[in-house]
Every structure is written in C-alpha cells, then in structure tokens.
PDB file of C-alpha atoms in Angstrom:
ATOM      1  CA  MET A 263     -17.937 -20.867-158.216  1.00 88.00           C
ATOM      2  CA  ASN A 264     -18.135 -22.631-154.849  1.00 88.00           C
ATOM      3  CA  SER A 265     -16.175 -21.332-151.888  1.00 91.00           C
ATOM      4  CA  SER A 266     -12.760 -22.950-151.438  1.00 93.00           C
ATOM      5  CA  ARG A 267     -12.993 -22.651-147.639  1.00 95.00           C
ATOM      6  CA  PRO A 268     -14.563 -26.091-146.892  1.00 96.00           C
ATOM      7  CA  TYR A 269     -12.022 -27.822-149.139  1.00 96.00           C
ATOM      8  CA  LEU A 270      -9.117 -26.019-147.481  1.00 97.00           C
ATOM      9  CA  ILE A 271     -10.468 -26.819-144.006  1.00 97.00           C
ATOM     10  CA  ARG A 272     -10.670 -30.542-144.843  1.00 97.00           C
ATOM     11  CA  ALA A 273      -7.216 -30.597-146.459  1.00 97.00           C
ATOM     12  CA  LEU A 274      -5.540 -28.756-143.591  1.00 97.00           C
ATOM     13  CA  TYR A 275      -7.305 -30.954-141.030  1.00 97.00           C
ATOM     14  CA  GLU A 276      -5.972 -34.080-142.739  1.00 97.00           C
ATOM     15  CA  TRP A 277      -2.465 -32.583-143.036  1.00 97.00           C
ATOM     16  CA  ILE A 278      -2.386 -31.588-139.344  1.00 97.00           C
ATOM     17  CA  VAL A 279      -3.605 -35.014-138.155  1.00 97.00           C
ATOM     18  CA  GLU A 280      -1.186 -36.900-140.443  1.00 97.00           C
ATOM     19  CA  ASN A 281       1.687 -34.914-138.905  1.00 97.00           C
ATOM     20  CA  ASP A 282       0.658 -36.050-135.386  1.00 96.00           C
ATOM     21  CA  CYS A 283      -0.477 -32.585-134.354  1.00 97.00           C
ATOM     22  CA  THR A 284      -3.716 -31.391-132.734  1.00 97.00           C
ATOM     23  CA  PRO A 285      -6.081 -29.527-135.078  1.00 98.00           C
ATOM     24  CA  HIS A 286      -7.915 -26.522-133.648  1.00 97.00           C
ATOM     25  CA  ILE A 287     -10.405 -24.236-135.338  1.00 97.00           C
ATOM     26  CA  LEU A 288     -11.079 -20.619-134.430  1.00 97.00           C
ATOM     27  CA  VAL A 289     -14.788 -19.915-134.815  1.00 96.00           C
ATOM     28  CA  ASN A 290     -16.811 -16.711-134.983  1.00 96.00           C
ATOM     29  CA  ALA A 291     -19.321 -17.729-132.290  1.00 95.00           C
ATOM     30  CA  ASP A 292     -21.619 -14.829-133.207  1.00 93.00           C
ATOM     31  CA  TYR A 293     -22.082 -15.930-136.829  1.00 95.00           C
ATOM     32  CA  PRO A 294     -25.676 -17.005-137.686  1.00 95.00           C
ATOM     33  CA  ASN A 295     -26.485 -20.698-137.156  1.00 95.00           C
ATOM     34  CA  VAL A 296     -23.364 -21.405-135.057  1.00 96.00           C
ATOM     35  CA  LEU A 297     -24.210 -23.808-132.234  1.00 96.00           C
ATOM     36  CA  VAL A 298     -21.544 -23.928-129.527  1.00 94.00           C
ATOM     37  CA  PRO A 299     -21.995 -24.296-125.766  1.00 91.00           C
ATOM     38  CA  PRO A 300     -22.997 -20.978-124.180  1.00 86.00           C
ATOM     39  CA  GLY A 301     -20.447 -19.365-121.893  1.00 89.00           C
ATOM     40  CA  TYR A 302     -17.332 -20.759-123.573  1.00 92.00           C
ATOM     41  CA  ALA A 303     -16.869 -18.055-126.217  1.00 93.00           C
ATOM     42  CA  SER A 304     -14.689 -15.040-125.507  1.00 92.00           C
ATOM     43  CA  ASP A 305     -14.973 -11.795-127.482  1.00 93.00           C
ATOM     44  CA  GLY A 306     -17.340 -13.525-129.905  1.00 93.00           C
ATOM     45  CA  GLN A 307     -14.811 -16.251-130.723  1.00 95.00           C
ATOM     46  CA  ILE A 308     -14.191 -19.785-129.545  1.00 96.00           C
ATOM     47  CA  VAL A 309     -11.289 -22.172-130.179  1.00 96.00           C
ATOM     48  CA  LEU A 310     -12.333 -25.798-130.650  1.00 97.00           C
ATOM     49  CA  ASN A 311     -10.088 -28.861-130.472  1.00 96.00           C
ATOM     50  CA  ILE A 312     -11.206 -31.108-133.335  1.00 97.00           C
ATOM     51  CA  ALA A 313      -8.643 -33.886-132.855  1.00 97.00           C
ATOM     52  CA  PRO A 314     -10.040 -37.366-133.547  1.00 95.00           C
ATOM     53  CA  GLY A 315      -9.536 -38.385-129.894  1.00 94.00           C
ATOM     54  CA  ALA A 316     -11.299 -35.291-128.531  1.00 95.00           C
ATOM     55  CA  ILE A 317     -14.561 -35.419-130.480  1.00 96.00           C
ATOM     56  CA  ARG A 318     -17.032 -37.839-132.039  1.00 96.00           C
ATOM     57  CA  GLN A 319     -18.995 -37.997-135.262  1.00 96.00           C
ATOM     58  CA  LEU A 320     -17.004 -35.350-137.117  1.00 96.00           C
ATOM     59  CA  HIS A 321     -18.611 -34.307-140.377  1.00 97.00           C
ATOM     60  CA  MET A 322     -16.850 -31.741-142.558  1.00 97.00           C
ATOM     61  CA  GLY A 323     -19.225 -30.889-145.363  1.00 95.00           C
ATOM     62  CA  ASN A 324     -19.320 -27.992-147.787  1.00 96.00           C
ATOM     63  CA  GLU A 325     -21.899 -26.162-145.658  1.00 96.00           C
ATOM     64  CA  ALA A 326     -20.705 -26.814-142.107  1.00 97.00           C
ATOM     65  CA  VAL A 327     -18.447 -28.635-139.665  1.00 97.00           C
ATOM     66  CA  SER A 328     -20.410 -30.622-137.092  1.00 97.00           C
ATOM     67  CA  PHE A 329     -19.396 -32.944-134.283  1.00 97.00           C
ATOM     68  CA  ASP A 330     -20.108 -34.018-130.706  1.00 96.00           C
ATOM     69  CA  GLY A 331     -17.794 -32.790-127.975  1.00 94.00           C
ATOM     70  CA  ARG A 332     -17.623 -32.447-124.208  1.00 93.00           C
ATOM     71  CA  PHE A 333     -17.417 -29.179-122.305  1.00 91.00           C
ATOM     72  CA  GLY A 334     -17.067 -29.338-118.550  1.00 89.00           C
ATOM     73  CA  GLY A 335     -17.920 -33.046-118.719  1.00 90.00           C
ATOM     74  CA  VAL A 336     -21.222 -32.390-120.503  1.00 92.00           C
ATOM     75  CA  ALA A 337     -21.794 -33.668-124.043  1.00 93.00           C
ATOM     76  CA  HIS A 338     -22.815 -31.108-126.677  1.00 95.00           C
ATOM     77  CA  SER A 339     -23.555 -31.267-130.399  1.00 96.00           C
ATOM     78  CA  LEU A 340     -21.735 -28.483-132.201  1.00 96.00           C
ATOM     79  CA  TYR A 341     -22.552 -27.001-135.596  1.00 97.00           C
ATOM     80  CA  VAL A 342     -20.266 -24.485-137.310  1.00 97.00           C
ATOM     81  CA  PRO A 343     -21.057 -23.137-140.791  1.00 97.00           C
ATOM     82  CA  THR A 344     -17.865 -23.120-142.843  1.00 96.00           C
ATOM     83  CA  GLN A 345     -18.132 -19.330-143.222  1.00 96.00           C
ATOM     84  CA  ALA A 346     -17.824 -19.027-139.419  1.00 96.00           C
ATOM     85  CA  VAL A 347     -14.452 -20.832-139.368  1.00 97.00           C
ATOM     86  CA  LEU A 348     -11.868 -18.059-139.044  1.00 97.00           C
ATOM     87  CA  ALA A 349      -8.779 -20.303-138.881  1.00 97.00           C
ATOM     88  CA  ILE A 350      -7.564 -23.887-138.670  1.00 97.00           C
ATOM     89  CA  TYR A 351      -4.148 -24.581-137.183  1.00 97.00           C
ATOM     90  CA  ALA A 352      -1.984 -27.074-135.296  1.00 97.00           C
ATOM     91  CA  ARG A 353      -1.849 -26.408-131.559  1.00 96.00           C
ATOM     92  CA  GLU A 354       1.757 -27.550-131.279  1.00 95.00           C
ATOM     93  CA  ASN A 355       3.320 -25.133-133.773  1.00 95.00           C
ATOM     94  CA  GLY A 356       0.573 -22.748-134.938  1.00 94.00           C
ATOM     95  CA  GLN A 357       0.894 -23.807-138.582  1.00 96.00           C
ATOM     96  CA  GLY A 358      -2.324 -23.568-140.538  1.00 96.00           C
ATOM     97  CA  MET A 359      -4.436 -20.945-142.266  1.00 96.00           C
ATOM     98  CA  VAL A 360      -6.417 -17.846-141.308  1.00 96.00           C
ATOM     99  CA  PHE A 361      -9.463 -17.083-143.465  1.00 93.00           C
ATOM    100  CA  ASP A 362     -10.997 -13.733-144.371  1.00 88.00           C
ATOM    101  CA  LEU A 363     -14.177 -12.801-142.548  1.00 78.00           C
ATOM    102  CA  GLU A 364     -17.187 -13.543-144.766  1.00 69.00           C
ATOM    103  CA  PRO A 365     -20.462 -11.697-144.311  1.00 66.00           C
ATOM    104  CA  SER A 366     -23.512 -13.818-143.587  1.00 60.00           C
ATOM    105  CA  SER A 367     -26.173 -14.035-146.263  1.00 58.00           C
ATOM    106  CA  PRO A 368     -29.471 -12.257-145.515  1.00 54.00           C
ATOM    107  CA  ASP A 369     -31.465 -15.505-145.779  1.00 52.00           C
ATOM    108  CA  ASP A 370     -29.557 -17.185-142.902  1.00 49.00           C
ATOM    109  CA  ASP A 371     -31.985 -17.989-140.102  1.00 48.00           C
ATOM    110  CA  PRO A 372     -30.704 -18.956-136.672  1.00 44.00           C
ATOM    111  CA  VAL A 373     -31.079 -22.645-135.901  1.00 44.00           C
ATOM    112  CA  LYS A 374     -33.633 -22.995-133.137  1.00 39.00           C
ATOM    113  CA  THR A 375     -33.386 -26.226-131.195  1.00 40.00           C
ATOM    114  CA  ASP A 376     -34.292 -24.807-127.801  1.00 42.00           C
ATOM    115  CA  LYS A 377     -34.422 -21.428-126.059  1.00 37.00           C
ATOM    116  CA  SER A 378     -30.880 -21.694-124.630  1.00 41.00           C
ATOM    117  CA  SER A 379     -29.239 -21.998-128.063  1.00 42.00           C
ATOM    118  CA  THR A 380     -31.153 -19.220-129.849  1.00 39.00           C
ATOM    119  CA  ARG A 381     -28.947 -16.288-130.833  1.00 42.00           C
ATOM    120  CA  GLN A 382     -29.478 -12.868-132.309  1.00 42.00           C
ATOM    121  CA  ALA A 383     -27.143 -11.667-135.038  1.00 41.00           C
ATOM    122  CA  PRO A 384     -24.700  -9.181-133.470  1.00 43.00           C
ATOM    123  CA  ALA A 385     -22.881  -6.355-135.211  1.00 47.00           C
ATOM    124  CA  LYS A 386     -19.996  -7.436-137.423  1.00 46.00           C
ATOM    125  CA  PRO A 387     -16.610  -7.271-135.669  1.00 51.00           C
ATOM    126  CA  ALA A 388     -14.169  -4.688-136.993  1.00 55.00           C
ATOM    127  CA  GLY A 389     -10.686  -5.595-138.181  1.00 57.00           C
ATOM    128  CA  ARG A 390      -9.037  -8.923-138.832  1.00 59.00           C
ATOM    129  CA  PRO A 391      -9.447 -11.962-136.597  1.00 59.00           C
ATOM    130  CA  SER A 392      -6.611 -12.785-134.249  1.00 61.00           C
ATOM    131  CA  LEU A 393      -5.346 -16.080-132.892  1.00 62.00           C
ATOM    132  CA  LYS A 394      -4.900 -16.586-129.165  1.00 63.00           C
ATOM    133  CA  VAL A 395      -2.681 -19.153-127.474  1.00 66.00           C
ATOM    134  CA  VAL A 396      -4.824 -21.704-125.627  1.00 67.00           C
ATOM    135  CA  LYS A 397      -3.163 -23.775-122.942  1.00 63.00           C
TER     136      LYS A 397
END
C-alpha cells in the first residue's frame, strides 16, 4: 500500500490555505535527496514557508514536494522527498500534523546537481521531531 503522507500533506496544505493561514513545512534537511539552500538549516531541520505568495512552481507529488523560493534575495529550487517532511502546519495557530520519522531506503542516492548541494547521509536523529516557533 502506498504511503498516506503525500496525500495528507496535499490535503492539509489546501485546508490551511483555504482558511487564510500560512502553510509551513518542517523538513529533515539531512534526509537523502533533500535540496535546500545550505546554511539555513538548524539542527538538521529547516522550516519552509510554502504559501502561494511566497513561492513559485509548487509541485506536490507522491514522491516529493518541489518549488522555487528565495533565501536572502537569491532564488533557489528546492526539492523535498515526502518522507523528509516531518510536519505541515499553519503559522498563525500551529494547527496541522506531525509525521513519524521514516527511515530512508538503501537505494536512495543523493541528487548531485553541483558540488555545493552534494550531501552525505548523516546518522539518524534520536527521538521525535519538535516544532519551533519561527518569527
């Protein structure tokens, strides 16, 4: 049976946007194939604003969430496998869902677009993920 995570991410995204709130996703930045701007992750995690007005070309497929966003005024293409999404929630009230940490499959190879975005697979974090307030 397919994972329910991508379906839940899409449904919660739509629900958050329809309620005039700002959707954010918490991402395990150390998960294989995750492409996020270097230097913006903290403790192996990064919170991304995926509101329609903040990003472009959002694609929420069964394998990954991808979009174009700006960090420090510089455009970046981001790619987040659905297994790397730890939570999706509304910034205004924190309502959303936290997902269980899923192990990466052994056949996952890091995406190599250039030397600055190549990552090595780190040790798995211990414990449950936690949400942090971003202002």
